[in-house]
Structures are given as structure tokens and as C-alpha cells.
C-alpha positions as a printed NumPy array, in Angstrom:
array([[-11.101, -20.06 ,   2.641],
       [-12.68 , -16.654,   2.102],
       [-16.067, -17.582,   3.639],
       [-14.992, -16.805,   7.261],
       [-13.883, -13.338,   6.155],
       [-17.177, -12.698,   4.418],
       [-19.081, -13.9  ,   7.461],
       [-17.106, -11.533,   9.708],
       [-17.965,  -8.494,   7.554],
       [-20.514,  -6.258,   9.284],
       [-20.789,  -3.433,   6.704],
       [-19.039,  -0.796,   8.825],
       [-15.681,   0.779,   8.146],
       [-12.85 ,  -0.241,  10.385],
       [-10.327,   1.952,  12.173],
       [ -8.706,   4.186,   9.568],
       [ -7.004,   7.378,  10.756],
       [ -6.171,  10.087,   8.225],
       [ -2.429,   9.386,   8.308],
       [ -3.052,   5.813,   7.119],
       [ -4.978,   7.043,   4.096],
       [ -2.283,   9.536,   3.115],
       [  0.456,   7.034,   3.983],
       [ -0.882,   4.682,   1.302],
       [ -1.055,   7.53 ,  -1.208],
       [  2.566,   8.468,  -0.434],
       [  3.932,   4.928,  -0.321],
       [  3.342,   4.03 ,  -3.973],
       [  5.224,   6.901,  -5.67 ],
       [  8.023,   6.686,  -3.097],
       [  8.578,   2.94 ,  -3.531],
       [  8.401,   3.202,  -7.356],
       [ 10.99 ,   5.98 ,  -7.213],
       [ 13.234,   3.866,  -4.957],
       [ 12.961,   0.889,  -7.305],
       [ 13.849,   3.111, -10.24 ],
       [ 16.836,   4.535,  -8.362],
       [ 18.112,   1.054,  -7.488],
       [ 17.746,  -0.027, -11.129],
       [ 19.552,   3.144, -12.274],
       [ 22.427,   2.511,  -9.859],
       [ 22.77 ,  -1.174, -10.722],
       [ 22.372,  -0.933, -14.489],
       [ 23.617,   2.612, -15.093],
       [ 20.979,   3.477, -17.651]])
């Protein structure tokens, strides 16, 4: 199943603009904070 992906790899980086990089860095703390907020609202602790 993974063999076609390995065969398609050419060693070069793909398209990756700067906003995508920083978007991933921002996504994780934001979504963890949102999950915490939802838990806080639902459970009240």
C-alpha cells in the first residue's frame, strides 16, 4: 500500500509557502485551547 508513495518520492520538497508552515504551528495550540474550552463549558471544571 505504501510502495506507490515511496516510488513517487523524488527527493525534492513540494510546494510549501510560508503561511502553511506557520499555519501548522498555530493550529495545534489553537485547537488544544478550543478543546479545553469545550470541556470546561460542558463539565464546568
